[in-house]
Short mmCIF file of C-alpha atoms and ligand atoms in Angstrom, two decimals:
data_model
loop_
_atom_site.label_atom_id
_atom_site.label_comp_id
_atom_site.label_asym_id
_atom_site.label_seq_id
_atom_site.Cartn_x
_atom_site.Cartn_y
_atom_site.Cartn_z
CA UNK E 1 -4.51 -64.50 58.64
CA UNK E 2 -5.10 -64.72 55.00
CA UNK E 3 -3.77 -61.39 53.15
CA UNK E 4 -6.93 -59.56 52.28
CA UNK E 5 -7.22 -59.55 48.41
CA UNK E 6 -8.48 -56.41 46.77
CA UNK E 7 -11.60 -58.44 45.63
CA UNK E 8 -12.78 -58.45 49.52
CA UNK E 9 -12.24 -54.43 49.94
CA UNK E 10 -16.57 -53.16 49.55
CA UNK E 11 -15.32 -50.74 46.92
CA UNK E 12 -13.94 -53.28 45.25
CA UNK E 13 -17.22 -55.55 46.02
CA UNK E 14 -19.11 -53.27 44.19
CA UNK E 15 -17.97 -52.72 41.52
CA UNK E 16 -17.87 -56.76 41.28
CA UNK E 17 -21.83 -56.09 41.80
CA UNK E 18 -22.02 -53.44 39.60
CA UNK E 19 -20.29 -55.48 36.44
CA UNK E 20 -23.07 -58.49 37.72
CA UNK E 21 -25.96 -56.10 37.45
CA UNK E 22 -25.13 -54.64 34.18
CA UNK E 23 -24.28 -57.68 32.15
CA UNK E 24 -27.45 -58.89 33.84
CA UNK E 25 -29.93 -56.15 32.30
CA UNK E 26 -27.60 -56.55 29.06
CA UNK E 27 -28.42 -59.84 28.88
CA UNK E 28 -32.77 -59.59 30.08
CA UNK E 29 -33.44 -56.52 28.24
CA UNK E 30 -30.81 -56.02 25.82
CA UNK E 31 -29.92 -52.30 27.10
CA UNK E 32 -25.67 -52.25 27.41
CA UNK E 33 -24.69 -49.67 29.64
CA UNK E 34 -21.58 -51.88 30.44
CA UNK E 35 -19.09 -48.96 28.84
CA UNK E 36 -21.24 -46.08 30.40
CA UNK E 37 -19.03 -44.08 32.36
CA UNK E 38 -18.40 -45.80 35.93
CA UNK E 39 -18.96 -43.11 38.31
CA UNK E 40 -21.89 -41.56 37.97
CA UNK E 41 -23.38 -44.24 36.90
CA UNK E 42 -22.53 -46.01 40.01
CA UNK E 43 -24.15 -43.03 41.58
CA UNK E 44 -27.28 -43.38 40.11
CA UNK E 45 -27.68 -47.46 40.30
CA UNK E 46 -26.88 -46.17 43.90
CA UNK E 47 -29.63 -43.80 44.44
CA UNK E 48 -32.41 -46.51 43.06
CA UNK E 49 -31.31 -49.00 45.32
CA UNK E 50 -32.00 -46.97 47.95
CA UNK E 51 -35.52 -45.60 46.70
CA UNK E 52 -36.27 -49.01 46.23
CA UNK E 53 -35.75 -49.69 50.18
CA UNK E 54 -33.20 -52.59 49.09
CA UNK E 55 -29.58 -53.56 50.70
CA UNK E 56 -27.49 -53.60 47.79
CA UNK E 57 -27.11 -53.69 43.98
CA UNK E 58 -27.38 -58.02 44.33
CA UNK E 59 -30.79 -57.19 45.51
CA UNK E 60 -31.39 -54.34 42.97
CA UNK E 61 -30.25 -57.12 40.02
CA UNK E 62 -32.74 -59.41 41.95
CA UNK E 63 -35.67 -57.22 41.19
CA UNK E 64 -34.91 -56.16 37.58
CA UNK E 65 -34.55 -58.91 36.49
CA UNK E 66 -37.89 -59.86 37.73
CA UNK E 67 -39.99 -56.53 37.18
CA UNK E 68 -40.07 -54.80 34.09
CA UNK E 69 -41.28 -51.67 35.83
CA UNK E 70 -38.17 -51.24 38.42
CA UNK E 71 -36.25 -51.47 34.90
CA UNK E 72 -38.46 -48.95 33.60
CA UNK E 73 -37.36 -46.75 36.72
CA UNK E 74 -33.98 -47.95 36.77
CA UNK E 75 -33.23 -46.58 33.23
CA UNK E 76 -35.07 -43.32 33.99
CA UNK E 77 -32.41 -42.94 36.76
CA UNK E 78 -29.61 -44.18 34.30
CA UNK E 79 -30.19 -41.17 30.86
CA UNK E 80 -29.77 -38.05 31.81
CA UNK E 81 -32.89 -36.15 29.88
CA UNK E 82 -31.98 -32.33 30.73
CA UNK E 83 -32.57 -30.34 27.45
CA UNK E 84 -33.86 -26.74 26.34
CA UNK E 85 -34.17 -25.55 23.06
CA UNK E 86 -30.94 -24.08 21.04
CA UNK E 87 -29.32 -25.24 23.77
CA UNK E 88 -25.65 -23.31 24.03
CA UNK E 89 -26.96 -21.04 22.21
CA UNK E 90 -23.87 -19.99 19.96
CA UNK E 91 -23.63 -23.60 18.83
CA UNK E 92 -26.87 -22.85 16.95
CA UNK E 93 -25.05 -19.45 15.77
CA UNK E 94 -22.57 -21.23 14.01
CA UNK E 95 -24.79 -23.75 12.35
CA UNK E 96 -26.47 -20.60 10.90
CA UNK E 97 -23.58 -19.07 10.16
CA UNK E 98 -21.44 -21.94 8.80
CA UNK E 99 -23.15 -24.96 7.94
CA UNK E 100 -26.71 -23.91 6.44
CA UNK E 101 -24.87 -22.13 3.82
CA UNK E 102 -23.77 -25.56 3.19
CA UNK E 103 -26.54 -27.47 3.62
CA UNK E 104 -28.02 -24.84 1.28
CA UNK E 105 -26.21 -26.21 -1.88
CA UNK E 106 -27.84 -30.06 -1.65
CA UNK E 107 -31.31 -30.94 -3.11
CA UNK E 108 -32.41 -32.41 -0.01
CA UNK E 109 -30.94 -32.33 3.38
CA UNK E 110 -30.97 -35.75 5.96
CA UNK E 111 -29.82 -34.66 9.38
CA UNK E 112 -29.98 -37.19 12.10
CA UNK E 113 -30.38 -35.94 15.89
CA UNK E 114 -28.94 -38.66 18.14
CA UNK E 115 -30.08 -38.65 21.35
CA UNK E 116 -32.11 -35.84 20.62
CA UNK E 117 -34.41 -36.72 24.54
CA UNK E 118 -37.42 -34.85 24.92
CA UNK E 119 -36.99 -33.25 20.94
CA UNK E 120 -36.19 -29.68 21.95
CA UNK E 121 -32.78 -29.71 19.83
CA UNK E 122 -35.53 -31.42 16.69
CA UNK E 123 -37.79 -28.69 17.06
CA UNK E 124 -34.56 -25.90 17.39
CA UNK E 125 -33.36 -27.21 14.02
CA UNK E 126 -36.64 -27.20 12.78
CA UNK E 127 -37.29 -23.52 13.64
CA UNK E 128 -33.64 -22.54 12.00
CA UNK E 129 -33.96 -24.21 8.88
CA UNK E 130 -37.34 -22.79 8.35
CA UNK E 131 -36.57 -19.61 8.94
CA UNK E 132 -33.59 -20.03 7.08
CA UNK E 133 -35.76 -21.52 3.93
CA UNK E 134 -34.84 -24.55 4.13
CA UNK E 135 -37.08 -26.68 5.96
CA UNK E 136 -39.37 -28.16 3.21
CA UNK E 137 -36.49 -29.96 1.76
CA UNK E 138 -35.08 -31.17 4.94
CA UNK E 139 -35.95 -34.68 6.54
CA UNK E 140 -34.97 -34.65 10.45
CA UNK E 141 -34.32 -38.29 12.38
CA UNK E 142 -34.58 -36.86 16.14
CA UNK E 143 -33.24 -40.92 17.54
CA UNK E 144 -33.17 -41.83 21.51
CA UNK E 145 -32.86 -44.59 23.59
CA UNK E 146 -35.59 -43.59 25.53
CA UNK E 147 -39.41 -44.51 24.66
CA UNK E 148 -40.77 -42.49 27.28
CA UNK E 149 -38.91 -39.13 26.63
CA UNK E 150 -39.46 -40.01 22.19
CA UNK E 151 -43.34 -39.72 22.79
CA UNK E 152 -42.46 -36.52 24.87
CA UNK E 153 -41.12 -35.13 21.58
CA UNK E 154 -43.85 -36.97 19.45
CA UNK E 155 -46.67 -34.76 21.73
CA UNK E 156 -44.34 -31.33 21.12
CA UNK E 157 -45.81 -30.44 23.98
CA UNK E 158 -43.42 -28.36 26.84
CA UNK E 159 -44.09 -26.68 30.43
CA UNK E 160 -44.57 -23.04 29.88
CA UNK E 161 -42.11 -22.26 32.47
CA UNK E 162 -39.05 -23.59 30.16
CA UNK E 163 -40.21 -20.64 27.61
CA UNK E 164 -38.38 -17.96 29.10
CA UNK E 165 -35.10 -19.76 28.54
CA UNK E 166 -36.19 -21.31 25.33
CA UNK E 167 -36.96 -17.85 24.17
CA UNK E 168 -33.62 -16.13 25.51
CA UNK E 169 -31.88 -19.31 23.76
CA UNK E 170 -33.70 -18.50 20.71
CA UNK E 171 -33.01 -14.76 20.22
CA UNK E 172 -29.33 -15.46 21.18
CA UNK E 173 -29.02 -17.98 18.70
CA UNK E 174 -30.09 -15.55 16.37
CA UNK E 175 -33.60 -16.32 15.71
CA UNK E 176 -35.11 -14.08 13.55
CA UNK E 177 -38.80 -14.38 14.29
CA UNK E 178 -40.74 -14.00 17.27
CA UNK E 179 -40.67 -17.38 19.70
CA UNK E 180 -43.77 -17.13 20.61
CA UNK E 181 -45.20 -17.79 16.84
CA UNK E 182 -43.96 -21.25 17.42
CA UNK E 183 -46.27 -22.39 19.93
CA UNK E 184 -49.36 -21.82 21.87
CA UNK E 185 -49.97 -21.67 25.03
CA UNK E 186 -52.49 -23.55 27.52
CA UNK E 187 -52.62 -24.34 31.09
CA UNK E 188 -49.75 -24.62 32.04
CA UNK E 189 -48.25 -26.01 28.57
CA UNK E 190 -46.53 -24.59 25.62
CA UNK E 191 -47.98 -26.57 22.59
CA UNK E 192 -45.60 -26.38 19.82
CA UNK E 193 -47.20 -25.97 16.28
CA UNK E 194 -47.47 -29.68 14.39
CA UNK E 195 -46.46 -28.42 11.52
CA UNK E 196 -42.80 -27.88 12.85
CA UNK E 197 -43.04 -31.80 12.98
CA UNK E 198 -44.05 -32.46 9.50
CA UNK E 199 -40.09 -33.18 8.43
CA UNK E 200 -39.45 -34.56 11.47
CA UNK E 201 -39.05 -38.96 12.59
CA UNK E 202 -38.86 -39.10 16.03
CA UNK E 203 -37.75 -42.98 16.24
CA UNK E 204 -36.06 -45.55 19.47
CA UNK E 205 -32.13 -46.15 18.45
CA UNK E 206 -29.48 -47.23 20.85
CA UNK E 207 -26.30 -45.74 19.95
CA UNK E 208 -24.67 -48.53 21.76
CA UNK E 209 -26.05 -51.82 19.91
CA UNK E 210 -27.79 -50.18 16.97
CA UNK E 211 -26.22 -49.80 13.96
CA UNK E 212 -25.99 -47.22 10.50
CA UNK E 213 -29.82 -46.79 9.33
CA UNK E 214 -28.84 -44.03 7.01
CA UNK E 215 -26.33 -41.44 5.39
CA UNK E 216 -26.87 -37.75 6.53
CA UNK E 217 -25.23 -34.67 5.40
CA UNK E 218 -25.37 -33.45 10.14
CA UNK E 219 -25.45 -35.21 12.06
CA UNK E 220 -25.39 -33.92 15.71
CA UNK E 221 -24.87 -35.69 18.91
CA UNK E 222 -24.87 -33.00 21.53
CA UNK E 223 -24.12 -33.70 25.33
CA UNK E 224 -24.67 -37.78 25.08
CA UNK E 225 -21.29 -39.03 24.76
CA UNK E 226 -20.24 -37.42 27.99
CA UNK E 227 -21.66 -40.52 29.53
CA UNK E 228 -20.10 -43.45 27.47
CA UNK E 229 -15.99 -44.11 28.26
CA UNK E 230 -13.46 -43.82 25.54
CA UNK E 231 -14.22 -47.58 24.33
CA UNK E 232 -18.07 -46.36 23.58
CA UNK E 233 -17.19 -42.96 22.37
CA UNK E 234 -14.75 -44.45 20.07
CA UNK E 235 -17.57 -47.07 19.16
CA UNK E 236 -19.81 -44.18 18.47
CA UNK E 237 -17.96 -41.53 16.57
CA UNK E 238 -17.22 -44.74 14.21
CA UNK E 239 -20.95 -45.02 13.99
CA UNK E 240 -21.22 -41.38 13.16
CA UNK E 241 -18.34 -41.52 10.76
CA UNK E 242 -19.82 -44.57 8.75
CA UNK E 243 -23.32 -42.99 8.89
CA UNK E 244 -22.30 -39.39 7.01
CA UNK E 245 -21.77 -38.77 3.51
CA UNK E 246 -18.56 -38.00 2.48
CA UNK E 247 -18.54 -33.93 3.30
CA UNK E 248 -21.04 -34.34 6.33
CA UNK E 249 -21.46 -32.43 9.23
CA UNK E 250 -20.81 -34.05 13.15
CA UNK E 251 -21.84 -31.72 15.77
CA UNK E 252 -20.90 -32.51 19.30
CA UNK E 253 -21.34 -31.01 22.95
CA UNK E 254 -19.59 -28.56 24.38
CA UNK E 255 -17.96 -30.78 26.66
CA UNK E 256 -17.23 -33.57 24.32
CA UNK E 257 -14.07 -34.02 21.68
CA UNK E 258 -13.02 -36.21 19.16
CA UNK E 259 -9.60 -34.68 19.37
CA UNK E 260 -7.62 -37.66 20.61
CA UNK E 261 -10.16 -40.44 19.19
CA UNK E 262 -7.94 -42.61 15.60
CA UNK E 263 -11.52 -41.41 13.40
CA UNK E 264 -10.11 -37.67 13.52
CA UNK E 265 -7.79 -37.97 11.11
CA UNK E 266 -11.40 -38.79 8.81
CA UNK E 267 -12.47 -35.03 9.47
CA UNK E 268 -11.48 -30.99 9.07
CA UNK E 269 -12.05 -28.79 12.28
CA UNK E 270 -14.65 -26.44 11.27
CA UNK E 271 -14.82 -24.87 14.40
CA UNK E 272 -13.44 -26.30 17.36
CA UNK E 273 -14.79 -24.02 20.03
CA UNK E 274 -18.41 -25.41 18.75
CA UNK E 275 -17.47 -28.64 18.24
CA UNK E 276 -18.54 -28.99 14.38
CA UNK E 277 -15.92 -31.30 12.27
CA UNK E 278 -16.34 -32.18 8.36
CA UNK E 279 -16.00 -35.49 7.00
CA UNK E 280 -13.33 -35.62 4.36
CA UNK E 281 -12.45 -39.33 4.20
C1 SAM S 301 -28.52 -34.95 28.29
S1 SAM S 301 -29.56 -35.55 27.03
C2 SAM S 301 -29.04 -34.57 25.66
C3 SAM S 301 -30.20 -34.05 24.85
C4 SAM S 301 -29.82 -33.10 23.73
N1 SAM S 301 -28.98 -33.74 22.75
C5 SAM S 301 -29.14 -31.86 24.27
O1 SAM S 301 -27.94 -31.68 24.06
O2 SAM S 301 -29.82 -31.08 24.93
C6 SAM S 301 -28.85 -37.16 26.68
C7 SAM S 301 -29.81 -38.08 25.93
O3 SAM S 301 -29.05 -39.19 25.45
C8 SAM S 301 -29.88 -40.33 25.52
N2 SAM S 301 -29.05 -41.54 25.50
C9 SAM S 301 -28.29 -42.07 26.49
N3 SAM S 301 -27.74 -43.23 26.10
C10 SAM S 301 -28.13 -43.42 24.82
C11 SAM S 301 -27.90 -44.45 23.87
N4 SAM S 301 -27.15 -45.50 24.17
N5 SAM S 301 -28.47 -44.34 22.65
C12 SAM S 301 -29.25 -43.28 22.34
N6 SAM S 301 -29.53 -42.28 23.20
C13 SAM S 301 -28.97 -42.35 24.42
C14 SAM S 301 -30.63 -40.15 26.82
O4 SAM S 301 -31.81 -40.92 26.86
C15 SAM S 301 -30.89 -38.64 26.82
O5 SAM S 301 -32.16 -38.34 26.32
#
């Protein structure tokens, strides 16, 4: 009997089907989650295939590639949307500790929010920098890959029941207002007031095949990277690194580093515990 070769193992199967399906909605739809990390991602594919009543991810690859709206549901399952506003709420502590007094000494501030999802980290910086004075010469670019959760964010519109922890997020960040000023509420909605959106772009970008659109003074990429390997993150922070002026602000997520990525030597720690680095070079 023929050794078995590790090919043959299902594990190893799968992942063979996994690699087919991916380069296969890389190469329909142009969406590359090839360097998205492997295991939950594997998960998820998982989980569709079954909702979908199908035998395996051939037959999953089968039907995306043939209907655009298992895709649709297939990259729902595949971004991870969960948000709230000031979000780790000492993170937004230390941008208004450290970095608006900053941001404070340029004529205009560009900050770009990559994968910003549903635009409660937009509206967050919006709130701080006008409370902070500085919103009316501030232009926001709240990016995603996601169309559905971007006109989410366009609408501003939230379920009331996320304003209790929006509002504890708030007053731990240090808001200095009342929370409730910022929106109204109806049914069972919190509708956020449009002019918090006035310096705000809420625009599609794929940090994965997109490239530099602009040069921002923050930029901050909170709790996205987690899902990309090293290869991506590396691909990204370069991104970042190319797409801030020299002096700029990167903000990432609590559970995300830069630490033992080549572009570090480009930056200062400004405060590791938060995750905030300074371009220098
Ligand atoms: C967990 S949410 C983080 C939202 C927010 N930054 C925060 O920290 O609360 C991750 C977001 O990254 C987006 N995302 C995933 N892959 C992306 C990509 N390649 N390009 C742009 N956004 C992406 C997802 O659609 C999702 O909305």
């Amino acid at each position: 009997m023929p050794a078995r070769r590790k090919e043959d193992q299902p594990e190893e199967l799968e992942q063979i089907e996994l690699d087919l399906l991916l380069n296969g909605i890389y190469r329909k739809y142009g969406y590359d989650f090839r360097d998205y990390a492997r295991a939950s991602l594997k998960r998820r594919v998982l989980k569709r295939v079954k909702l979908e009543g199908l035998d395996g991810i051939s037959e999953l690859l089968g039907k995306v590639l043939r209907d655009d709206e298992c895709m649709a549901r297939l990259l729902g399952d595949l971004t991870i949307h969960v948000t709230s506003m000031f979000r780790d709420p000492s993170f937004f502590t230390a941008v208004r500790a450290s970095i608006i007094p900053i941001l404070r000494t340029y004529p205009y501030v560009r900050i770009w929010d990559a994968g910003c999802s549903s635009g409660e980290e937009a509206y967050s910086l919006a709130i701080m920098l006008e409370e902070e004075g500085l919103y009316d010469r501030a232009q926001i670019y709240a990016t995603d890959i996601s169309e559905e959760v971007l006109a989410r964010a366009k609408e501003g519109i939230f379920p009331l029941s996320t304003m209790r922890e929006n509002t504890q997020n708030y007053l731990a960040a240090g808001g200095t207002g009342s929370f409730s000023d910022y929106y109204r509420a109806r049914y069972e909605n919190a509708l956020f007031r449009p002019d918090l959106r006035r310096h705000i772009v809420f625009a599609q970008h794929n940090l994965v095949t997109d490239s530099k659109f602009n040069e921002f003074n923050l930029i901050l990429c909170r709790n996205v990277m987690i899902y990309f390997n090293q290869r991506l993150q590396s691909r990204v922070l370069k991104l970042f690194h190319e797409s801030l002026e020299q002096f700029g602000i990167l903000g990432i997520g609590k559970k995300e580093t830069m630490r033992f990525d080549p572009i570090a030597k480009h930056f200062e720690i400004l405060d590791e515990n938060e995750r905030l680095y300074r371009r220098m070079s």
